[in-house]
Structure formats: C-alpha cells, structure tokens
XYZ file of C-alpha atoms in Angstrom:
593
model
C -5.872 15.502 33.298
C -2.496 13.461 34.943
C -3.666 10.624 36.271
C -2.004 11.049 39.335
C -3.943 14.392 39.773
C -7.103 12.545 41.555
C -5.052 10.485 43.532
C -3.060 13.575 44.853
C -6.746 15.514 45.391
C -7.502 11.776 46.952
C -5.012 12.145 49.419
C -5.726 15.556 50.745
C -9.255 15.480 50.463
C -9.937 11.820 52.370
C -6.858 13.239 54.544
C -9.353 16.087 56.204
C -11.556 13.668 58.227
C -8.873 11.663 60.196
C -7.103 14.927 60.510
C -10.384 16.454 62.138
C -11.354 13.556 64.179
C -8.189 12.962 65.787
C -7.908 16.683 66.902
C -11.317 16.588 68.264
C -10.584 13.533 69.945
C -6.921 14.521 71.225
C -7.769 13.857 75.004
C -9.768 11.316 75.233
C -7.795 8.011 75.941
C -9.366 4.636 74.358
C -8.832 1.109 75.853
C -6.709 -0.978 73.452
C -5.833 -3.530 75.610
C -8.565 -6.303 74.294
C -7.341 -5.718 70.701
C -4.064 -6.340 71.303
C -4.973 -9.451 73.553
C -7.010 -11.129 71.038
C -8.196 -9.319 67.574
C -4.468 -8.357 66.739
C -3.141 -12.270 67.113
C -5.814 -13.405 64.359
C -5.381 -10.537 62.167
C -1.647 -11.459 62.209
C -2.576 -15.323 61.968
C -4.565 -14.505 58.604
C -2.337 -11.984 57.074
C 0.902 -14.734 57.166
C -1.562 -17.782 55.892
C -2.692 -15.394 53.033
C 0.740 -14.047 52.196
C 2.227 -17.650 52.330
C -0.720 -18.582 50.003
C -0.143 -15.614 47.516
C 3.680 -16.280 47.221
C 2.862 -20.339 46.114
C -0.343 -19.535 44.272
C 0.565 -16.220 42.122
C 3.745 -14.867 40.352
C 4.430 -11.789 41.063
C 2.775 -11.765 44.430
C 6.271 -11.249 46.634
C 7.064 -7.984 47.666
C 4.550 -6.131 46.564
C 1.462 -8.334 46.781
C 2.559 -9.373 50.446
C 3.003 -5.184 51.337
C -0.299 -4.369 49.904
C -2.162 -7.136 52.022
C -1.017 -5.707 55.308
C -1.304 -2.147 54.306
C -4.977 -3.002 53.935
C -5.582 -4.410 57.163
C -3.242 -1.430 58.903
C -5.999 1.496 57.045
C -8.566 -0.832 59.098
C -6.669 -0.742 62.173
C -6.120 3.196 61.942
C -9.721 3.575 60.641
C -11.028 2.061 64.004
C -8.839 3.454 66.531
C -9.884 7.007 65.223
C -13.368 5.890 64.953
C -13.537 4.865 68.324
C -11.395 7.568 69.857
C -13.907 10.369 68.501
C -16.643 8.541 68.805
C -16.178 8.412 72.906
C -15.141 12.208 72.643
C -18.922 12.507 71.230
C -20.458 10.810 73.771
C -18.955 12.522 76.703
C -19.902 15.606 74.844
C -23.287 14.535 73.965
C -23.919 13.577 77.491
C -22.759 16.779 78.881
C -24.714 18.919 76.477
C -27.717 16.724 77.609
C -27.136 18.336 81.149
C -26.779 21.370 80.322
C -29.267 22.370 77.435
C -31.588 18.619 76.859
C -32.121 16.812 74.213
C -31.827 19.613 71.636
C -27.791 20.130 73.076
C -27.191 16.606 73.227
C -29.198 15.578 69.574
C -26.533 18.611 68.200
C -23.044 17.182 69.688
C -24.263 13.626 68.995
C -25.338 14.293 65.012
C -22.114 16.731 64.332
C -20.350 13.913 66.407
C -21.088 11.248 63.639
C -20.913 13.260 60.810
C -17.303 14.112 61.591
C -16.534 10.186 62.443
C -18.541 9.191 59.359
C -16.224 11.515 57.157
C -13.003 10.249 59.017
C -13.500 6.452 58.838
C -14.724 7.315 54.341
C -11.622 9.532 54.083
C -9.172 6.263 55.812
C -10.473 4.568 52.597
C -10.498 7.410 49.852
C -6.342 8.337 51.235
C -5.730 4.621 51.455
C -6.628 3.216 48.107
C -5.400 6.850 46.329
C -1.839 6.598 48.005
C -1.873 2.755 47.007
C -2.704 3.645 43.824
C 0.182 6.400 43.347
C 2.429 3.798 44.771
C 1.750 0.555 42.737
C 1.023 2.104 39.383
C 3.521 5.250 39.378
C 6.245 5.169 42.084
C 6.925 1.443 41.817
C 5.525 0.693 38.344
C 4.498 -2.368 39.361
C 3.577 -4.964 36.328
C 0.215 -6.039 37.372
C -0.816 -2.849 39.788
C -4.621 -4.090 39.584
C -3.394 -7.711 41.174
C -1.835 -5.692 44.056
C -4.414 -3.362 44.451
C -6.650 -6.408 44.719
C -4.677 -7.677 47.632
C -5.055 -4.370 49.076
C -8.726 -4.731 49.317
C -8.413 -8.732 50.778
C -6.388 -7.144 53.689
C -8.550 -4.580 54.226
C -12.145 -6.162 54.528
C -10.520 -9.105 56.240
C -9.707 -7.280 59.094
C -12.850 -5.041 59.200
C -14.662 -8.554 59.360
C -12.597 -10.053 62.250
C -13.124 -6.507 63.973
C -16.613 -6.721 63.384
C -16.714 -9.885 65.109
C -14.729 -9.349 67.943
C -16.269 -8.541 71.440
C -13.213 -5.863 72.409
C -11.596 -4.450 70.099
C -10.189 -0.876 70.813
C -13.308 0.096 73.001
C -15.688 -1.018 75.513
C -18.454 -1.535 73.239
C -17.594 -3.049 69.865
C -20.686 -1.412 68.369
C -18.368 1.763 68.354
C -16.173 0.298 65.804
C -18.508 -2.080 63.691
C -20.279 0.891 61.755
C -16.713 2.527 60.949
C -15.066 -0.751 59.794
C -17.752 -1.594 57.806
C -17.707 2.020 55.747
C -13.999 1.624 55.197
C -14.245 -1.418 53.442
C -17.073 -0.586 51.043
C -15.455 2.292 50.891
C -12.024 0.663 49.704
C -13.734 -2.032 47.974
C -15.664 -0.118 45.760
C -13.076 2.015 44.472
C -10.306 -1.803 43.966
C -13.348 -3.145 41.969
C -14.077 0.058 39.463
C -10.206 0.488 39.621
C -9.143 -2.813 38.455
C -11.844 -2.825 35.390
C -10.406 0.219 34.826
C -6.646 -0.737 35.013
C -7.366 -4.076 32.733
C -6.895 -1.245 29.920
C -9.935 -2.518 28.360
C -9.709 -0.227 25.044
C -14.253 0.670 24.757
C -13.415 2.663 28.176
C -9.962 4.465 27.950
C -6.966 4.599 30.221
C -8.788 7.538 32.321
C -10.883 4.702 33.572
C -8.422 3.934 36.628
C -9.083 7.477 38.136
C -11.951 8.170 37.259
C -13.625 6.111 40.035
C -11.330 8.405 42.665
C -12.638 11.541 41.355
C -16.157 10.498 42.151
C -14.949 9.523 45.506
C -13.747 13.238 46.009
C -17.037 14.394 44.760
C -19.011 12.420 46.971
C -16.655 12.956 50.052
C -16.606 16.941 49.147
C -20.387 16.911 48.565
C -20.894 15.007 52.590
C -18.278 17.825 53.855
C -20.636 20.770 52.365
C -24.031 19.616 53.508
C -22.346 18.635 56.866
C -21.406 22.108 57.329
C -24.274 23.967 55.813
C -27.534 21.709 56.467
C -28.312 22.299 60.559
C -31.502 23.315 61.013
C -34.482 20.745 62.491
C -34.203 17.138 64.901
C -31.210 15.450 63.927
C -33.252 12.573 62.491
C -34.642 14.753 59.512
C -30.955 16.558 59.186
C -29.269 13.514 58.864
C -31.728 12.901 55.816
C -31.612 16.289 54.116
C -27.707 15.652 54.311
C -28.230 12.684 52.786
C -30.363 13.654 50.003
C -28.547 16.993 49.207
C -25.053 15.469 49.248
C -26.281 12.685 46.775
C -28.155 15.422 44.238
C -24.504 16.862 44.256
C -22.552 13.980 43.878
C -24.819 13.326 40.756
C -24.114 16.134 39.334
C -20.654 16.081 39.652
C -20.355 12.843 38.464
C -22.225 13.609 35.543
C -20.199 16.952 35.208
C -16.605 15.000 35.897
C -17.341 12.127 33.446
C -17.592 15.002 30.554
C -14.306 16.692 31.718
C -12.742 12.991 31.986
C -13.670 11.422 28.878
C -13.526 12.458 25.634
C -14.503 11.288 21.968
C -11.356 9.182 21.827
C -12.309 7.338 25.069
C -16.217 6.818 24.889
C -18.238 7.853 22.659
C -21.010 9.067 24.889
C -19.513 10.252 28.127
C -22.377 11.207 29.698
C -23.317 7.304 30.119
C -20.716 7.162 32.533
C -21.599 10.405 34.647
C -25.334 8.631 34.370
C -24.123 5.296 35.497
C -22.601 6.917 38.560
C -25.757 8.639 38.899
C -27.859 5.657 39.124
C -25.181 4.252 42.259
C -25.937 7.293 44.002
C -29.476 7.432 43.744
C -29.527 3.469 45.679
C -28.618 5.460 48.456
C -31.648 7.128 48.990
C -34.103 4.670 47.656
C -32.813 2.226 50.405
C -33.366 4.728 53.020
C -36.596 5.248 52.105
C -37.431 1.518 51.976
C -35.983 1.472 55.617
C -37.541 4.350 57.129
C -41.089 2.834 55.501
C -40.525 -0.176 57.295
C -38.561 0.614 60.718
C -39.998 4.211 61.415
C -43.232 4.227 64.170
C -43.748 7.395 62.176
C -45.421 4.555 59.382
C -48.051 2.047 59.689
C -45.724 -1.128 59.318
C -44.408 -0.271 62.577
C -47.532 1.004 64.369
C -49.382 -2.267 62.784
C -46.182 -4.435 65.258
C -47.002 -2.032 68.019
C -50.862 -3.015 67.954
C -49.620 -7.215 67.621
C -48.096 -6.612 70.897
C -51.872 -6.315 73.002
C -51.716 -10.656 72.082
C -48.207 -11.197 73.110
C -44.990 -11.469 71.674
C -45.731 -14.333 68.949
C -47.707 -11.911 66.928
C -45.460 -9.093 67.038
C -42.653 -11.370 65.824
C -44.495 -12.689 63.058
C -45.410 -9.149 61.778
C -41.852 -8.521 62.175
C -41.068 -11.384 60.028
C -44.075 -10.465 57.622
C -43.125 -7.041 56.979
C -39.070 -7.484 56.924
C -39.488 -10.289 53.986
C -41.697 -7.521 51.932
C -39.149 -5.033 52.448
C -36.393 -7.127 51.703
C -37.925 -8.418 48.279
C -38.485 -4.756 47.196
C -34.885 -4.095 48.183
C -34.159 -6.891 45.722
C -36.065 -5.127 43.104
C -34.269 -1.612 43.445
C -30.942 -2.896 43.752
C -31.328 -4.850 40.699
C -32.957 -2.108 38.687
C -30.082 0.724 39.556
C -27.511 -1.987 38.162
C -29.625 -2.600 34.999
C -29.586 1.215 34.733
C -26.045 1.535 35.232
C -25.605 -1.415 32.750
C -27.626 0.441 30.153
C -25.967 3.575 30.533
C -22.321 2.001 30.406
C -23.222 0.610 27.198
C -24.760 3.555 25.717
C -20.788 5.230 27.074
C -19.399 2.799 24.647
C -19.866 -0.501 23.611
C -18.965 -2.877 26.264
C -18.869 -0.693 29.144
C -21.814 -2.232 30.659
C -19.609 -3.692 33.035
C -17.715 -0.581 34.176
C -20.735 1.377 34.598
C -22.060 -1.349 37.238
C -18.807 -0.458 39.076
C -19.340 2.923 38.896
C -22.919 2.700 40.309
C -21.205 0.853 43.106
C -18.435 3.949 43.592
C -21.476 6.280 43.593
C -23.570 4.079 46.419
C -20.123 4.163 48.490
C -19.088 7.876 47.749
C -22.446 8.980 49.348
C -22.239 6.785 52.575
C -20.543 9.667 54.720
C -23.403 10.951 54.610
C -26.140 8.763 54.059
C -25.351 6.381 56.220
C -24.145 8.787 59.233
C -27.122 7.496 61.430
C -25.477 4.084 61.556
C -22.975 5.989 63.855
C -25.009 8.560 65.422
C -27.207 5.066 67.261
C -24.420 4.086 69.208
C -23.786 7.892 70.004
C -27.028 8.745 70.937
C -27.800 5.226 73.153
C -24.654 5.625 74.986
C -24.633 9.503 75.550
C -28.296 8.746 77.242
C -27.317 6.145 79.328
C -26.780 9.051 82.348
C -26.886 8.808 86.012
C -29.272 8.046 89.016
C -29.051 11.633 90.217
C -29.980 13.451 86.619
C -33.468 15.229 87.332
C -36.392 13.802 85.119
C -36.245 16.595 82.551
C -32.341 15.341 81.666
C -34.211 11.621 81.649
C -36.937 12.664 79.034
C -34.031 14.433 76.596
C -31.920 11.324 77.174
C -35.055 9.153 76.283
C -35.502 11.426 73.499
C -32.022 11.383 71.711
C -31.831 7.281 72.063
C -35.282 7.040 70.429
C -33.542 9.350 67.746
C -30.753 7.732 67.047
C -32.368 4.328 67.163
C -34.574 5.487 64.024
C -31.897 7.026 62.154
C -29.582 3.595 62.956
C -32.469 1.557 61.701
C -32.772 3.387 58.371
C -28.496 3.594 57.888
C -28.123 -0.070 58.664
C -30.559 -0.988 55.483
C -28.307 1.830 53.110
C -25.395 -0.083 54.620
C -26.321 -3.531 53.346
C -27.317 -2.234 49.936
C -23.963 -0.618 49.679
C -22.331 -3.531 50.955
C -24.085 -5.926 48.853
C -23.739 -3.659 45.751
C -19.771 -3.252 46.098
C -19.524 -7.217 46.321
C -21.860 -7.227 43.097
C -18.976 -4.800 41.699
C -16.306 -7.091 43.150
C -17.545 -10.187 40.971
C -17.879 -8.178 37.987
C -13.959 -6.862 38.334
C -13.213 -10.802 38.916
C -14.489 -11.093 34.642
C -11.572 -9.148 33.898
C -9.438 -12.203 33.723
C -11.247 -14.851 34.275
C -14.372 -14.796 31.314
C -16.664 -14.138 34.730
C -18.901 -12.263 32.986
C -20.798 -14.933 31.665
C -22.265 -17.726 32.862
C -24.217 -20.852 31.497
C -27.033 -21.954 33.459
C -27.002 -25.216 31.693
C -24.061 -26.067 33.309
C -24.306 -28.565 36.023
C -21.291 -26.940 38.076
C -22.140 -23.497 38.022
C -26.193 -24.626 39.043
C -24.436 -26.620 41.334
C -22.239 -23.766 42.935
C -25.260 -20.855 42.846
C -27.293 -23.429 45.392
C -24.288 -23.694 47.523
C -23.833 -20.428 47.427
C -27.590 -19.114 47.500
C -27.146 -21.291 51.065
C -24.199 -19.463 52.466
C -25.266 -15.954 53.735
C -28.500 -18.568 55.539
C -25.936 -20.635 57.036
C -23.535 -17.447 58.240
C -26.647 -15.689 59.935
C -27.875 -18.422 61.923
C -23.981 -19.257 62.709
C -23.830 -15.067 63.790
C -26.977 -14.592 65.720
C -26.945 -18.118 67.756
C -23.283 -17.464 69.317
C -23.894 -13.633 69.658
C -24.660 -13.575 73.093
C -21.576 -16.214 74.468
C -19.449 -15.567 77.272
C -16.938 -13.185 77.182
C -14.467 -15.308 79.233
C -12.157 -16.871 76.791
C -8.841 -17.686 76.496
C -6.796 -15.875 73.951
C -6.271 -18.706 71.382
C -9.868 -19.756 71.628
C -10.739 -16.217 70.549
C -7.848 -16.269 67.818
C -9.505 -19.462 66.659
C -12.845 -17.686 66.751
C -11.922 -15.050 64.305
C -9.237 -17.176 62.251
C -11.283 -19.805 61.113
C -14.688 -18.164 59.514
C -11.954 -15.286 58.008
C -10.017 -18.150 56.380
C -12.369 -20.291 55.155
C -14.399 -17.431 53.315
C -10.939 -16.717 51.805
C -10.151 -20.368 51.075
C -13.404 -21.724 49.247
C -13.911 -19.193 46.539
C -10.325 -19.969 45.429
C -10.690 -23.379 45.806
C -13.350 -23.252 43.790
C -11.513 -21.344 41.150
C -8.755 -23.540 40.952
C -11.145 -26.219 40.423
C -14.076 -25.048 38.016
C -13.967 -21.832 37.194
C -17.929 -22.094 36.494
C -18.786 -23.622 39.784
C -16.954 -20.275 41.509
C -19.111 -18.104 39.177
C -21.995 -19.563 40.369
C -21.137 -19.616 43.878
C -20.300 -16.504 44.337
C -23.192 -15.378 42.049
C -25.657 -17.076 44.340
C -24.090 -16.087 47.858
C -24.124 -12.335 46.692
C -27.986 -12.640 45.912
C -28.778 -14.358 48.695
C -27.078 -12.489 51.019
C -29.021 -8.724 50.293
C -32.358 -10.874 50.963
C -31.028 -12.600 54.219
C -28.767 -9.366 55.506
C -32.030 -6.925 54.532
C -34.454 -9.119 55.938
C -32.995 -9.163 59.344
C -31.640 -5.390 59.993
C -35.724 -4.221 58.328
C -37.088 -6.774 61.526
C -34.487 -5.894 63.801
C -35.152 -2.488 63.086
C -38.886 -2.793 63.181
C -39.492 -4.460 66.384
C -36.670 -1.637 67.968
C -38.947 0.865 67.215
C -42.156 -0.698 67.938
C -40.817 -1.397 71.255
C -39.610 2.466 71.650
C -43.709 3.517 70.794
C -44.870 1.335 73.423
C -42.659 2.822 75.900
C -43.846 6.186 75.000
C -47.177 5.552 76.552
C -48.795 3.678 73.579
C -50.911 0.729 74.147
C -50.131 0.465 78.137
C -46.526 1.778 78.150
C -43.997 0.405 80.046
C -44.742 -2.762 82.582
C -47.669 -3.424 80.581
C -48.755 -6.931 78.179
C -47.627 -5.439 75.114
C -44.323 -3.921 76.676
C -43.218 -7.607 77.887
C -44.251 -8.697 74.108
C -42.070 -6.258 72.391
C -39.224 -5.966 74.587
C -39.113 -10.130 73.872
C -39.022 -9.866 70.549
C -36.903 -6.642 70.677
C -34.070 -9.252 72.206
C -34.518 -11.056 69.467
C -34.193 -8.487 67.117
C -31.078 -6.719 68.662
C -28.613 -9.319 67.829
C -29.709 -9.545 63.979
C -29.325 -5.855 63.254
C -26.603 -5.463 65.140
C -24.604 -8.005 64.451
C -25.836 -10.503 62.185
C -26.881 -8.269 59.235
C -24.185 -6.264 58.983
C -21.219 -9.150 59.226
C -23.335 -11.061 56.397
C -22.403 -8.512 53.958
C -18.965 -8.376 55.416
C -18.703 -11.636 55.089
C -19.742 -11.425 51.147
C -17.078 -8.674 50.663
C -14.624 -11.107 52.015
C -15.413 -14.089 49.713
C -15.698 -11.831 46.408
C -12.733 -9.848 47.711
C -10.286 -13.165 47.929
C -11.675 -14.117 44.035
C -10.027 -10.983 42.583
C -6.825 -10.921 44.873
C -6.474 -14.493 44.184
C -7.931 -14.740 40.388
C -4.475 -15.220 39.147
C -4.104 -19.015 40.027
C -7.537 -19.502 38.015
C-alpha cells in the first residue's frame, strides 16, 4: 500500500470528530477572553525560546523545525476550543434533559455528549500528525522528517501542559479542557514516537513502519466510532465500559489483521508479532480500568472498607485512602510493565530487533483506544456540571441530578487511572524513539552518571506533585505576567534539563529520564486511585450510608474528599503531562547530543 494512503484515510477519518463536534456545538458561544489574557502570552513566550534554541542547537531546524513546533501547539489550541465549545453544548443539554425526562435523559445527552468530544479532541491528533506527516516526508521532502515530526510533538504537549495548568483558559472551568488536552497529546505523542522508530529506516522492520502506526490509529478511532453508535443500552457507567471493551477487542483484531496486510516476508519475518504487539497496547487499556474501578468504585470493598473508616473521623479514612491507592498503584506498575515485556517479546519474534518498535506500537494501541476508554474522563465534568441545577427544580429533578454526578464521578475515577497508564506508557515509547540516535537503548547501571541521573529523576514526578497540589487552590487574582511566569517557567525548565543533560552525559539523561518515567506512573497512579477513592466513599455516605449527610462520618469524608479533589484533578494528570514534556524535548532536541 502507498504510504501516503493511511495518512490520507488519517485525515478524513480523525477529520469526522471536530467536524461533528463543532456542528453540534454551532451556537453555543465560549469565553476566550482568559486565554488570550494569560495562557496565549506563555504559549507564545515558550514557542520563541524553543525555536531560538532549535535554530543554535540543531542544523536543519529553520524553517521547517520552527513551523512544526507551532503547528503543534495550534492542534492544541483548536483541540480545546472545540472541546470546550461542545462540551458546554452537552451540559446545557444534559441539564435540560434532566428536566424534562431525569436522570435517565440527562445520563443519555451527557454520555453521547463525551463520546462525541472524546472522538473530536483523538481525531485533532490522528488529522494533525497524518497531515504533518504528508507534509514533512512527501510534499516538502524534508531531510530529517522524523526530527521535525519530533518538534511537532514538543509543541504540542507543551501547550496541552500550560493549558492544563492554567485556571481560564477558553472556559469557565478549566476542568472542561484538561481531559481533552491531555488525549491530544498522547494521542500525538504516541503516534511521533512509533513514527520516528519507524522513519529511522531501521532495515529488521521495513519502510512500512512509518504508517503503520497511523493505520492502527484509524482502527482504533473507527472501532470508538462503531461501538459509540451501536452500544446504548444500560446506565451510562456500564455503557461507557462495554464501549470500551468492545472497541479494544476490535482494534485488536484489526491490528493483528492490518499488520498481515502491511508487512510482508521481505519486511518481517513474522508479521503477526507486530499485530500482537499492538495487541498487547490495547489490552493496558482495559486492565487499568479494571484496576481503577477495583479500587475507586463503592460498588467494591476497598471503597466501602474507606466508607466504614469514616465512623472514627477523617484520619482513618485518609490513611485507608493512602493504604489502598499505594496497592493499586504497585499493581499498576506490574501490568504496565508486563504489556511492554509482551510487546517486547512479540516485536522480536516480528524480526530480530524489533523489540523496540513493538513497545511503540503497544503504546499506539493504549492511545488508539482512549476515545473510548477513557470517555468517562469527560463525561465527570459533564455530568457534575449538568447537575449543578437550580433552587426551584422539584426534588425528583434533585435525585436524577444527584444521580448522574454520582455517575460520572465513578466513570471519571476509573478514566483518570487509563489516562495515566496511557500517558505514562507513550512517554515510555517517547524514550525508546530517543535510542534511535542516541544508543538510548541501553544503559549501564554501573555507571555512576546514569545511577546518578535515575535518583534525580526517580525524585522528579515527587517533587512536581507536591509543587501541583500545594499551589492548586491560590488566588485567582493575578496579574498577567505573574501568570505568564507561572506557566513559562515549569514548561521551560522540563524542556531545558533533559537537554542539558544530553549535551552533557548522554548516560546521566538516560537515566534521568528512565527514572522520572518510573516514578511518575507510581506517584501520578497513586494519587488519582486515592483521589478517586475517597470521591466515592464520600458519594456512599451521602447516599444514606453510615449517617448520611451532616453526620461524623460525612464531615470525615468530605475532609479528606478536599484533599483528594486537587490530586486527581489536577495533580495526577499534569504529572504525566509533565513526563510527556521532558521525554518529548529529548527526541525534538536529540540532535545536539
């Protein structure tokens, strides 16, 4: 098949969601103002420093290189404006349907709601990187298209990460745009890092490498637009998991099914290894949300066990919290690490020395799934805001209301931990692309630098979440260049060090970014599972459970709900970000290595 074929389907296919949102959302009007006020300024702060660092640092950076970077952070930009414009067109239609038929109305607008913003934000990312690719390798024939493709990523999940921290970006509430930015950029990072392995025209993989990573992007986004049509019977909660399962049984078939029509004899020996190393990615999905839903769900006893803490007060619910969030978090440690020993494996058995490249695909897999697996991440803030309603709604409309927020805060509990897995697992994908070049694949614990930079970097994602959560609840009354400032600086110097640290020692940035990535899935899980927990736990107790609302153990879990909110929310997910930066600005920058 042309190469160019997938990146056409690309197009058209990740073309269908924006498309679709942005009709649905054609008259509702979104406040910009407090983007262009204060996220806009920093974006454009950190796109001239890294520009004017790529054009001293790397030949061959200026045009293209330069171009790439701020088409990156402009897919971001688009991605969150139409997140956020059809995401408030679902609330005001969840809210209404609320009114009119309860929480079975409202539970239907708010779940087809996210589905369709889920699909829009994924297909940003799928059109993005396949245009980008059609561009640098075809149209332009650029000489090193994997380079600039790399810089496409940097711009991309740099601005998702200064979105992600801003308090107003396009919307009143940010939490409307922090689940879409965060998709796009796994979404676009997976698919640079599988790309660029794939464009190194390593010779035990074949020049169909480059595209084939699209093509399971199509799969995966076709397989979330079937089930999201087709699977709409039952509570939105257990719909949003069928989807999830069903659309990643298909998207491991098809990627089984489009690695034998890719590949042939003359590129792998074993094609199949690659349609099984895709496989493995997709099935993380699933496993994580099962892990989550075990420990966030009241539906399970680690939940119910918080909920009966909370008749002593609030400091044993929070250490149960803690208890049962470091358990899940070590187990999501152990099925991360297993899928990418399974990928590994089958890579090799593809062809020899395609270990790497299968890892990358089992990251492309994880991603191509998230439309749909990790939907409930942006069905929460749906469903909390559509049942925030008024003083004069009768008591029935209250109950529904009640009913669709406790929904959407289990579903949102469960996406959040598929979210970090993905996130962590496309960073993991990002370091391995970085080998390429650089020899990263390897690394020699006997050396004193690269011990040395796995501490430092083990110590990072600790450091960033304490930074997160203890400044998450500041004032919102700041001048413009204090916010610039605020975004700038933790953007720039997770860009800076990793390619300091290359320039220096190459070893001491393996480590270091070695340790930071597997550090940051135990941190960024650990908080979003206790978050998550104590959420829910609070939600039982306020259905009448163990005194209900105004009671002992409703003041206990409410407190430790608060502390809670701003870790799952906030800190959790812009860990992982965070990650994605770091790994993201070794590959654009690996050149000057």
């Amino acid at each position: 098949m042309d190469p160019t074929t997938w990146a056409w389907i690309g197009v058209v296919v990740g073309g269908i969601g924006p498309v679709a949102a942005v009709y649905r959302s054609r008259s509702v009007a979104t406040n910009s103002s407090g983007l262009a006020r204060s996220t806009l300024p920093a974006v454009l702060a950190f796109l001239a420093a890294a520009m004017a660092s790529g054009f001293v640092m790397l030949d061959g950076w200026w045009p293209w290189g330069t171009v790439s970077l701020v088409v990156g952070a402009i897919v971001t930009g688009l991605t969150s404006w139409v997140g956020a414009r059809c995401t408030v067109a679902t609330e005001v239609r969840a809210a209404a349907a609320i009114t009119r038929r309860g929480d079975r109305g409202g539970g239907v607008a708010a779940r087809d709601g996210a589905t369709l913003v889920s699909l829009a934000v994924a297909g940003c990312g799928l059109a993005g990187v396949s245009l980008a690719y059609l561009a640098l390798a075809h149209w332009l024939e650029v000489d090193d298209p994997a380079a600039v493709l790399a810089g496409f990523g940097l711009g991309t999940v740099a601005t998702a990460l200064m979105l992600r921290m801003t308090d107003v970006p396009l919307a009143i509430d940010h939490r409307r745009v922090g689940p879409s930015v965060d998709l796009v950029a796994y979404t676009v990072l997976a698919l640079v890092a599988a790309m660029t392995i794939g464009l190194g025209g390593e010779s035990e993989i074949g020049g169909s490498a480059s595209v084939f990573p699209l093509g399971v992007m199509v799969v995966g986004f076709a397989a979330s637009i079937l089930t999201g049509l087709t699977v709409r019977l039952g509570n939105p909660v257990s719909i949003l998991r069928r989807r999830g399962y069903l659309a990643a049984i298909a998207t491991a078939v098809g990627g089984v099914t489009l690695a034998l029509v890719t590949f042939d004899s003359a590129d792998l020996a074993r094609p199949i290894g690659m349609g099984l190393a895709v496989a493995a990615g997709v099935a993380l999905g699933p496993a994580l949300g099962l892990i989550g839903e075990l420990f966030t769900s009241d539906h399970w006893r680690p939940v119910k066990r918080i909920a009966t803490r909370s008749k002593s007060g609030p400091g044993p619910v929070v250490l149960a919290g803690i208890g049962d969030a470091t358990r899940a978090s070590s187990l999501m440690l152990v099925v991360v690490a297993a899928v990418m020993v399974a990928a590994y494996r089958a890579g090799e058995l593809a062809a020899s020395g395609g270990g790497r490249y299968g890892m990358a695909m089992a990251a492309v897999g994880v991603a191509s799934t998230l439309s749909s697996s990790a939907a409930g991440s942006l069905f929460a803030p749906i469903a909390r805001a559509a049942g925030r309603i008024g003083d004069s709604a009768s008591e029935m409309q209250r109950e529904a209301a009640e009913a669709l927020a406790a929904a959407g805060s289990a579903s949102g509990s469960v996406a959040s931990v598929v979210n970090v897995g993905a996130g962590v697992a496309t960073a993991f994908a990002l370091l391995l692309a970085i080998g390429t070049t650089t020899g990263f694949g390897s690394a020699d614990l006997g050396d004193g630098g690269v011990l040395l930079g796995l501490v430092v970097g083990a110590s990072i994602p600790l450091f960033a979440g304490g930074a997160i959560a203890g400044t998450s609840h500041r004032s919102e009354e700041r001048g413009m260049w204090t916010e610039v400032l605020r975004l700038v600086v933790p953007v720039s110097v997770a860009t800076a060090i990793p390619v300091a640290l290359g320039i220096g020692d190459v070893g001491v940035l393996r480590g270091f970014v070695t340790g930071a990535v597997g550090a940051g899935l135990g941190v960024a899980g650990f908080v979003v599972i206790a978050g998550g927990a104590w959420d829910n736990a609070r939600r039982l107790v306020e259905t009448g459970a163990y005194g209900g609302p105004g009671s002992r153990a409703h003041r206990a879990v409410v407190a430790a709900d608060s502390i809670g909110e701003p870790l799952r929310e906030i800190a959790g997910p812009t860990i992982v970000t965070l990650l994605a930066v770091m790994t993201a600005a070794a590959l654009a920058f690996k050149g000057a290595f």
